[in-house]
Amino acid sequence: MTIGGYCRLAGLVVGTGLAFAMTRTYLFDLAPVALAAAVAAGLLAGEAVTPRPARARGVASLRPRRLGDYLSGRTVLVVVLLGAGVLGLGLLRLPHHPGHEIDYFGVASPVSLVTTKATLGVVALLAGLTVWLVARSAQTGATEIERAEDEAWRQAAVRRIANCCAAVFALVFTALGFWYADSELDWRGGGSPTMGVALSLLSAAGLVLFAYYAATLIAVAAEPATPARPESLTTVDATVR
């Protein structure tokens, strides 16, 4: 694992731990904020220690850059589906505060998903803006090989940002899904066991997605293949020899 991978892993670990602890206290509404802030800090730290090749400014590229050339459509679809899942959970009966206050005191601090939805919206907006800035950033490198290396860095950076966004969405959906499932499985409290089982399965799928995207953030990426040298340069070299 690279140093950048350790930074991103630390952000995931710290964010997940803080968020879980805060959901058991009166700071429940700030749990998603802490999660997103810690993961973002880990991502930024990881990018700071990941060198960008070919610092020399290159010539302007005539090929138009489109987000579709860098952003994975599958990842975007996963984020959209997870976001829709969080919105869908908000339509169900809101469970009691997970801190079990009602079990001991008969009442519990009121909870809502307002900050959760707002946090996910901000995460998606910032991720989209950052991806756009990276994709449209000035190309570096004076030779074809250097420009190809810069393009490989651009592709990898966008992939890390998108996967980080997907990991946050997946973790939030998973946590909310299991929370709602636990409430629905309590048939004595008016829940629906069938709905509880369905939510448990959906939450398990969200957990698998989180594990996948978290693994992509900490795994060592394969080195991009060095592009072939231009035919003209090969001919010149052969002539010189």
PDB file of C-alpha atoms in Angstrom:
ATOM      1  CA  MET A   1       0.000   0.000   0.000  1.00  0.00           C
ATOM      2  CA  THR A   2       1.237   3.485  -0.837  1.00  0.00           C
ATOM      3  CA  ILE A   3       1.411   6.430   1.553  1.00  0.00           C
ATOM      4  CA  GLY A   4      -1.629   7.892  -0.187  1.00  0.00           C
ATOM      5  CA  GLY A   5      -3.482   4.630   0.436  1.00  0.00           C
ATOM      6  CA  TYR A   6      -2.654   4.786   4.137  1.00  0.00           C
ATOM      7  CA  CYS A   7      -3.983   8.364   4.275  1.00  0.00           C
ATOM      8  CA  ARG A   8      -7.248   7.391   2.615  1.00  0.00           C
ATOM      9  CA  LEU A   9      -7.541   4.338   4.889  1.00  0.00           C
ATOM     10  CA  ALA A  10      -7.031   6.532   7.943  1.00  0.00           C
ATOM     11  CA  GLY A  11      -9.783   8.859   6.760  1.00  0.00           C
ATOM     12  CA  LEU A  12     -12.199   5.958   6.331  1.00  0.00           C
ATOM     13  CA  VAL A  13     -11.353   4.432   9.709  1.00  0.00           C
ATOM     14  CA  VAL A  14     -11.503   7.689  11.666  1.00  0.00           C
ATOM     15  CA  GLY A  15     -14.661   8.852   9.898  1.00  0.00           C
ATOM     16  CA  THR A  16     -16.484   5.565  10.420  1.00  0.00           C
ATOM     17  CA  GLY A  17     -15.495   5.356  14.078  1.00  0.00           C
ATOM     18  CA  LEU A  18     -16.458   8.947  14.848  1.00  0.00           C
ATOM     19  CA  ALA A  19     -19.763   8.674  13.014  1.00  0.00           C
ATOM     20  CA  PHE A  20     -20.747   5.480  14.826  1.00  0.00           C
ATOM     21  CA  ALA A  21     -19.855   6.939  18.218  1.00  0.00           C
ATOM     22  CA  MET A  22     -21.748  10.164  17.540  1.00  0.00           C
ATOM     23  CA  THR A  23     -24.936   8.357  16.516  1.00  0.00           C
ATOM     24  CA  ARG A  24     -25.131   7.022  20.082  1.00  0.00           C
ATOM     25  CA  THR A  25     -25.091  10.534  21.570  1.00  0.00           C
ATOM     26  CA  TYR A  26     -26.991  13.797  21.240  1.00  0.00           C
ATOM     27  CA  LEU A  27     -24.632  14.599  18.324  1.00  0.00           C
ATOM     28  CA  PHE A  28     -26.536  12.153  16.108  1.00  0.00           C
ATOM     29  CA  ASP A  29     -27.253  14.808  13.459  1.00  0.00           C
ATOM     30  CA  LEU A  30     -23.544  15.617  13.092  1.00  0.00           C
ATOM     31  CA  ALA A  31     -22.455  12.015  12.484  1.00  0.00           C
ATOM     32  CA  PRO A  32     -22.632  12.203   8.653  1.00  0.00           C
ATOM     33  CA  VAL A  33     -20.771  15.513   8.725  1.00  0.00           C
ATOM     34  CA  ALA A  34     -17.934  13.972  10.743  1.00  0.00           C
ATOM     35  CA  LEU A  35     -17.814  11.000   8.374  1.00  0.00           C
ATOM     36  CA  ALA A  36     -17.642  13.122   5.243  1.00  0.00           C
ATOM     37  CA  ALA A  37     -15.083  15.524   6.752  1.00  0.00           C
ATOM     38  CA  ALA A  38     -12.736  12.726   7.858  1.00  0.00           C
ATOM     39  CA  VAL A  39     -12.962  10.870   4.535  1.00  0.00           C
ATOM     40  CA  ALA A  40     -12.381  14.106   2.613  1.00  0.00           C
ATOM     41  CA  ALA A  41      -9.370  14.930   4.774  1.00  0.00           C
ATOM     42  CA  GLY A  42      -7.904  11.488   4.128  1.00  0.00           C
ATOM     43  CA  LEU A  43      -8.483  11.850   0.391  1.00  0.00           C
ATOM     44  CA  LEU A  44      -6.866  15.293   0.291  1.00  0.00           C
ATOM     45  CA  ALA A  45      -3.893  14.060   2.303  1.00  0.00           C
ATOM     46  CA  GLY A  46      -3.546  11.097  -0.023  1.00  0.00           C
ATOM     47  CA  GLU A  47      -3.599  13.331  -3.093  1.00  0.00           C
ATOM     48  CA  ALA A  48      -1.061  15.679  -1.514  1.00  0.00           C
ATOM     49  CA  VAL A  49       1.488  12.875  -1.179  1.00  0.00           C
ATOM     50  CA  THR A  50       0.711  11.422  -4.615  1.00  0.00           C
ATOM     51  CA  PRO A  51       3.080  13.113  -7.074  1.00  0.00           C
ATOM     52  CA  ARG A  52       1.799  14.397 -10.377  1.00  0.00           C
ATOM     53  CA  PRO A  53       4.199  13.527 -13.208  1.00  0.00           C
ATOM     54  CA  ALA A  54       5.608  15.944 -15.768  1.00  0.00           C
ATOM     55  CA  ARG A  55       5.413  19.256 -13.985  1.00  0.00           C
ATOM     56  CA  ALA A  56       6.647  21.173 -17.032  1.00  0.00           C
ATOM     57  CA  ARG A  57       3.860  23.006 -18.844  1.00  0.00           C
ATOM     58  CA  GLY A  58       3.038  21.393 -22.177  1.00  0.00           C
ATOM     59  CA  VAL A  59       1.325  22.525 -25.320  1.00  0.00           C
ATOM     60  CA  ALA A  60      -2.419  22.991 -25.465  1.00  0.00           C
ATOM     61  CA  SER A  61      -4.338  19.882 -26.355  1.00  0.00           C
ATOM     62  CA  LEU A  62      -6.669  20.090 -29.349  1.00  0.00           C
ATOM     63  CA  ARG A  63      -8.720  17.122 -28.122  1.00  0.00           C
ATOM     64  CA  PRO A  64     -11.766  18.311 -26.138  1.00  0.00           C
ATOM     65  CA  ARG A  65     -11.955  16.848 -22.659  1.00  0.00           C
ATOM     66  CA  ARG A  66     -15.326  15.496 -21.557  1.00  0.00           C
ATOM     67  CA  LEU A  67     -16.266  14.233 -18.122  1.00  0.00           C
ATOM     68  CA  GLY A  68     -17.516  11.042 -19.725  1.00  0.00           C
ATOM     69  CA  ASP A  69     -13.948  10.271 -20.801  1.00  0.00           C
ATOM     70  CA  TYR A  70     -12.804  10.219 -17.166  1.00  0.00           C
ATOM     71  CA  LEU A  71     -15.828   9.453 -15.016  1.00  0.00           C
ATOM     72  CA  SER A  72     -17.093   5.879 -14.795  1.00  0.00           C
ATOM     73  CA  GLY A  73     -20.766   5.661 -15.680  1.00  0.00           C
ATOM     74  CA  ARG A  74     -21.137   2.665 -13.383  1.00  0.00           C
ATOM     75  CA  THR A  75     -19.856   4.619 -10.391  1.00  0.00           C
ATOM     76  CA  VAL A  76     -22.198   7.516 -11.156  1.00  0.00           C
ATOM     77  CA  LEU A  77     -25.118   5.081 -11.388  1.00  0.00           C
ATOM     78  CA  VAL A  78     -24.167   3.514  -8.035  1.00  0.00           C
ATOM     79  CA  VAL A  79     -24.064   6.938  -6.359  1.00  0.00           C
ATOM     80  CA  VAL A  80     -27.450   7.874  -7.838  1.00  0.00           C
ATOM     81  CA  LEU A  81     -29.034   4.596  -6.719  1.00  0.00           C
ATOM     82  CA  LEU A  82     -27.589   4.889  -3.212  1.00  0.00           C
ATOM     83  CA  GLY A  83     -28.781   8.478  -2.963  1.00  0.00           C
ATOM     84  CA  ALA A  84     -32.252   7.401  -4.076  1.00  0.00           C
ATOM     85  CA  GLY A  85     -32.109   4.641  -1.476  1.00  0.00           C
ATOM     86  CA  VAL A  86     -31.378   7.147   1.293  1.00  0.00           C
ATOM     87  CA  LEU A  87     -34.274   9.316   0.122  1.00  0.00           C
ATOM     88  CA  GLY A  88     -36.503   6.257   0.011  1.00  0.00           C
ATOM     89  CA  LEU A  89     -35.613   5.323   3.584  1.00  0.00           C
ATOM     90  CA  GLY A  90     -36.685   8.777   4.645  1.00  0.00           C
ATOM     91  CA  LEU A  91     -40.229   7.936   3.533  1.00  0.00           C
ATOM     92  CA  LEU A  92     -40.493   5.069   6.016  1.00  0.00           C
ATOM     93  CA  ARG A  93     -41.344   5.243   9.697  1.00  0.00           C
ATOM     94  CA  LEU A  94     -38.446   6.949  11.464  1.00  0.00           C
ATOM     95  CA  PRO A  95     -36.892   4.645  14.100  1.00  0.00           C
ATOM     96  CA  HIS A  96     -36.121   5.736  17.626  1.00  0.00           C
ATOM     97  CA  HIS A  97     -32.799   7.311  18.486  1.00  0.00           C
ATOM     98  CA  PRO A  98     -30.152   4.558  18.216  1.00  0.00           C
ATOM     99  CA  GLY A  99     -28.698   5.563  21.576  1.00  0.00           C
ATOM    100  CA  HIS A 100     -31.415   3.487  23.329  1.00  0.00           C
ATOM    101  CA  GLU A 101     -32.432   6.502  25.413  1.00  0.00           C
ATOM    102  CA  ILE A 102     -36.087   5.564  25.133  1.00  0.00           C
ATOM    103  CA  ASP A 103     -35.337   2.169  26.706  1.00  0.00           C
ATOM    104  CA  TYR A 104     -34.046   3.834  29.872  1.00  0.00           C
ATOM    105  CA  PHE A 105     -35.862   7.162  30.104  1.00  0.00           C
ATOM    106  CA  GLY A 106     -39.024   6.587  28.076  1.00  0.00           C
ATOM    107  CA  VAL A 107     -38.166   9.509  25.819  1.00  0.00           C
ATOM    108  CA  ALA A 108     -35.358  10.156  23.361  1.00  0.00           C
ATOM    109  CA  SER A 109     -33.785  13.090  21.580  1.00  0.00           C
ATOM    110  CA  PRO A 110     -35.631  13.775  18.322  1.00  0.00           C
ATOM    111  CA  VAL A 111     -33.779  12.631  15.228  1.00  0.00           C
ATOM    112  CA  SER A 112     -34.094  13.433  11.542  1.00  0.00           C
ATOM    113  CA  LEU A 113     -32.249  12.766   8.309  1.00  0.00           C
ATOM    114  CA  VAL A 114     -32.009  16.411   7.286  1.00  0.00           C
ATOM    115  CA  THR A 115     -28.290  16.741   7.938  1.00  0.00           C
ATOM    116  CA  THR A 116     -27.660  13.327   6.389  1.00  0.00           C
ATOM    117  CA  LYS A 117     -29.334  14.281   3.127  1.00  0.00           C
ATOM    118  CA  ALA A 118     -27.709  17.712   3.136  1.00  0.00           C
ATOM    119  CA  THR A 119     -24.267  16.211   3.764  1.00  0.00           C
ATOM    120  CA  LEU A 120     -24.634  13.711   0.927  1.00  0.00           C
ATOM    121  CA  GLY A 121     -25.789  16.503  -1.368  1.00  0.00           C
ATOM    122  CA  VAL A 122     -22.732  18.595  -0.521  1.00  0.00           C
ATOM    123  CA  VAL A 123     -20.448  15.578  -0.963  1.00  0.00           C
ATOM    124  CA  ALA A 124     -21.878  14.862  -4.412  1.00  0.00           C
ATOM    125  CA  LEU A 125     -21.639  18.531  -5.415  1.00  0.00           C
ATOM    126  CA  LEU A 126     -18.043  18.936  -4.254  1.00  0.00           C
ATOM    127  CA  ALA A 127     -17.018  15.629  -5.834  1.00  0.00           C
ATOM    128  CA  GLY A 128     -18.557  16.632  -9.154  1.00  0.00           C
ATOM    129  CA  LEU A 129     -16.899  20.052  -9.071  1.00  0.00           C
ATOM    130  CA  THR A 130     -13.514  18.565  -8.185  1.00  0.00           C
ATOM    131  CA  VAL A 131     -13.770  15.974 -10.945  1.00  0.00           C
ATOM    132  CA  TRP A 132     -14.613  18.737 -13.427  1.00  0.00           C
ATOM    133  CA  LEU A 133     -11.618  20.819 -12.295  1.00  0.00           C
ATOM    134  CA  VAL A 134      -9.238  17.862 -12.562  1.00  0.00           C
ATOM    135  CA  ALA A 135     -10.532  16.870 -15.984  1.00  0.00           C
ATOM    136  CA  ARG A 136     -10.261  20.442 -17.267  1.00  0.00           C
ATOM    137  CA  SER A 137      -6.938  21.280 -15.626  1.00  0.00           C
ATOM    138  CA  ALA A 138      -4.071  22.366 -17.846  1.00  0.00           C
ATOM    139  CA  GLN A 139      -2.128  19.556 -19.441  1.00  0.00           C
ATOM    140  CA  THR A 140       1.518  19.163 -18.458  1.00  0.00           C
ATOM    141  CA  GLY A 141       4.428  17.536 -20.237  1.00  0.00           C
ATOM    142  CA  ALA A 142       6.451  18.581 -23.233  1.00  0.00           C
ATOM    143  CA  THR A 143       6.659  15.201 -24.962  1.00  0.00           C
ATOM    144  CA  GLU A 144       4.090  12.626 -25.983  1.00  0.00           C
ATOM    145  CA  ILE A 145       5.198  10.236 -23.226  1.00  0.00           C
ATOM    146  CA  GLU A 146       5.017  12.947 -20.548  1.00  0.00           C
ATOM    147  CA  ARG A 147       1.565  14.025 -21.716  1.00  0.00           C
ATOM    148  CA  ALA A 148       0.409  10.409 -21.648  1.00  0.00           C
ATOM    149  CA  GLU A 149       1.670  10.087 -18.065  1.00  0.00           C
ATOM    150  CA  ASP A 150      -0.191  13.262 -17.135  1.00  0.00           C
ATOM    151  CA  GLU A 151      -3.350  11.848 -18.712  1.00  0.00           C
ATOM    152  CA  ALA A 152      -2.924   8.631 -16.699  1.00  0.00           C
ATOM    153  CA  TRP A 153      -2.622  10.703 -13.505  1.00  0.00           C
ATOM    154  CA  ARG A 154      -5.771  12.601 -14.430  1.00  0.00           C
ATOM    155  CA  GLN A 155      -7.701   9.367 -14.983  1.00  0.00           C
ATOM    156  CA  ALA A 156      -6.496   7.911 -11.655  1.00  0.00           C
ATOM    157  CA  ALA A 157      -7.295  11.098  -9.694  1.00  0.00           C
ATOM    158  CA  VAL A 158     -10.843  11.267 -11.035  1.00  0.00           C
ATOM    159  CA  ARG A 159     -11.342   7.586 -10.259  1.00  0.00           C
ATOM    160  CA  ARG A 160     -10.195   8.078  -6.653  1.00  0.00           C
ATOM    161  CA  ILE A 161     -12.497  11.064  -6.141  1.00  0.00           C
ATOM    162  CA  ALA A 162     -15.515   9.275  -7.604  1.00  0.00           C
ATOM    163  CA  ASN A 163     -14.828   6.096  -5.631  1.00  0.00           C
ATOM    164  CA  CYS A 164     -14.450   8.123  -2.437  1.00  0.00           C
ATOM    165  CA  CYS A 165     -17.860   9.692  -3.039  1.00  0.00           C
ATOM    166  CA  ALA A 166     -19.375   6.267  -3.715  1.00  0.00           C
ATOM    167  CA  ALA A 167     -17.811   4.848  -0.537  1.00  0.00           C
ATOM    168  CA  VAL A 168     -19.377   7.608   1.593  1.00  0.00           C
ATOM    169  CA  PHE A 169     -22.792   7.089  -0.008  1.00  0.00           C
ATOM    170  CA  ALA A 170     -22.551   3.315   0.437  1.00  0.00           C
ATOM    171  CA  LEU A 171     -21.555   3.571   4.102  1.00  0.00           C
ATOM    172  CA  VAL A 172     -24.338   6.010   4.939  1.00  0.00           C
ATOM    173  CA  PHE A 173     -26.919   3.896   3.113  1.00  0.00           C
ATOM    174  CA  THR A 174     -25.698   0.749   4.864  1.00  0.00           C
ATOM    175  CA  ALA A 175     -25.834   2.310   8.325  1.00  0.00           C
ATOM    176  CA  LEU A 176     -29.289   3.772   7.763  1.00  0.00           C
ATOM    177  CA  GLY A 177     -30.540   0.562   6.183  1.00  0.00           C
ATOM    178  CA  PHE A 178     -29.561  -1.618   9.133  1.00  0.00           C
ATOM    179  CA  TRP A 179     -30.968   0.963  11.547  1.00  0.00           C
ATOM    180  CA  TYR A 180     -34.327   0.951   9.772  1.00  0.00           C
ATOM    181  CA  ALA A 181     -34.227  -2.848   9.406  1.00  0.00           C
ATOM    182  CA  ASP A 182     -33.727  -3.296  13.144  1.00  0.00           C
ATOM    183  CA  SER A 183     -36.772  -1.127  13.794  1.00  0.00           C
ATOM    184  CA  GLU A 184     -38.936  -2.964  11.273  1.00  0.00           C
ATOM    185  CA  LEU A 185     -37.965  -6.379  12.614  1.00  0.00           C
ATOM    186  CA  ASP A 186     -39.496  -5.381  15.969  1.00  0.00           C
ATOM    187  CA  TRP A 187     -43.011  -6.564  15.157  1.00  0.00           C
ATOM    188  CA  ARG A 188     -44.163  -5.875  18.722  1.00  0.00           C
ATOM    189  CA  GLY A 189     -43.437  -2.208  18.133  1.00  0.00           C
ATOM    190  CA  GLY A 190     -45.511  -2.083  14.972  1.00  0.00           C
ATOM    191  CA  GLY A 191     -42.794  -3.047  12.534  1.00  0.00           C
ATOM    192  CA  SER A 192     -42.992  -5.306   9.513  1.00  0.00           C
ATOM    193  CA  PRO A 193     -40.633  -8.313   9.607  1.00  0.00           C
ATOM    194  CA  THR A 194     -40.926  -8.704   5.839  1.00  0.00           C
ATOM    195  CA  MET A 195     -39.801  -5.124   5.332  1.00  0.00           C
ATOM    196  CA  GLY A 196     -37.065  -5.666   7.897  1.00  0.00           C
ATOM    197  CA  VAL A 197     -35.661  -8.646   6.015  1.00  0.00           C
ATOM    198  CA  ALA A 198     -35.793  -6.745   2.719  1.00  0.00           C
ATOM    199  CA  LEU A 199     -33.977  -3.781   4.255  1.00  0.00           C
ATOM    200  CA  SER A 200     -31.388  -6.108   5.769  1.00  0.00           C
ATOM    201  CA  LEU A 201     -30.630  -7.591   2.345  1.00  0.00           C
ATOM    202  CA  LEU A 202     -30.395  -4.147   0.751  1.00  0.00           C
ATOM    203  CA  SER A 203     -28.115  -2.996   3.558  1.00  0.00           C
ATOM    204  CA  ALA A 204     -25.911  -6.042   3.048  1.00  0.00           C
ATOM    205  CA  ALA A 205     -25.621  -5.112  -0.635  1.00  0.00           C
ATOM    206  CA  GLY A 206     -24.655  -1.594   0.433  1.00  0.00           C
ATOM    207  CA  LEU A 207     -21.996  -3.046   2.709  1.00  0.00           C
ATOM    208  CA  VAL A 208     -20.539  -4.999  -0.210  1.00  0.00           C
ATOM    209  CA  LEU A 209     -20.428  -1.823  -2.300  1.00  0.00           C
ATOM    210  CA  PHE A 210     -18.691   0.042   0.512  1.00  0.00           C
ATOM    211  CA  ALA A 211     -16.105  -2.711   0.861  1.00  0.00           C
ATOM    212  CA  TYR A 212     -15.456  -2.636  -2.881  1.00  0.00           C
ATOM    213  CA  TYR A 213     -15.006   1.121  -3.176  1.00  0.00           C
ATOM    214  CA  ALA A 214     -13.017   1.310   0.055  1.00  0.00           C
ATOM    215  CA  ALA A 215     -10.676  -1.343  -1.335  1.00  0.00           C
ATOM    216  CA  THR A 216     -10.136   0.685  -4.510  1.00  0.00           C
ATOM    217  CA  LEU A 217      -9.099   3.675  -2.391  1.00  0.00           C
ATOM    218  CA  ILE A 218      -6.414   1.838  -0.463  1.00  0.00           C
ATOM    219  CA  ALA A 219      -5.236  -0.680  -3.066  1.00  0.00           C
ATOM    220  CA  VAL A 220      -1.994  -0.079  -4.916  1.00  0.00           C
ATOM    221  CA  ALA A 221      -2.925   1.019  -8.408  1.00  0.00           C
ATOM    222  CA  ALA A 222      -1.174  -0.626 -11.304  1.00  0.00           C
ATOM    223  CA  GLU A 223       1.399   1.512 -13.060  1.00  0.00           C
ATOM    224  CA  PRO A 224       0.081   2.821 -16.383  1.00  0.00           C
ATOM    225  CA  ALA A 225       1.670   1.277 -19.421  1.00  0.00           C
ATOM    226  CA  THR A 226       4.302   3.447 -21.062  1.00  0.00           C
ATOM    227  CA  PRO A 227       2.961   4.557 -24.423  1.00  0.00           C
ATOM    228  CA  ALA A 228       4.772   3.479 -27.542  1.00  0.00           C
ATOM    229  CA  ARG A 229       7.209   5.956 -28.961  1.00  0.00           C
ATOM    230  CA  PRO A 230       6.086   7.798 -32.097  1.00  0.00           C
ATOM    231  CA  GLU A 231       7.034   6.093 -35.352  1.00  0.00           C
ATOM    232  CA  SER A 232       8.909   9.178 -36.525  1.00  0.00           C
ATOM    233  CA  LEU A 233      11.177   9.106 -33.471  1.00  0.00           C
ATOM    234  CA  THR A 234      11.800   5.374 -33.938  1.00  0.00           C
ATOM    235  CA  THR A 235      12.793   5.989 -37.535  1.00  0.00           C
ATOM    236  CA  VAL A 236      15.136   8.808 -36.563  1.00  0.00           C
ATOM    237  CA  ASP A 237      16.771   6.634 -33.892  1.00  0.00           C
ATOM    238  CA  ALA A 238      17.268   3.825 -36.374  1.00  0.00           C
ATOM    239  CA  THR A 239      18.824   6.250 -38.834  1.00  0.00           C
ATOM    240  CA  VAL A 240      21.194   7.642 -36.232  1.00  0.00           C
ATOM    241  CA  ARG A 241      22.304   4.130 -35.259  1.00  0.00           C
TER     242      ARG A 241
END
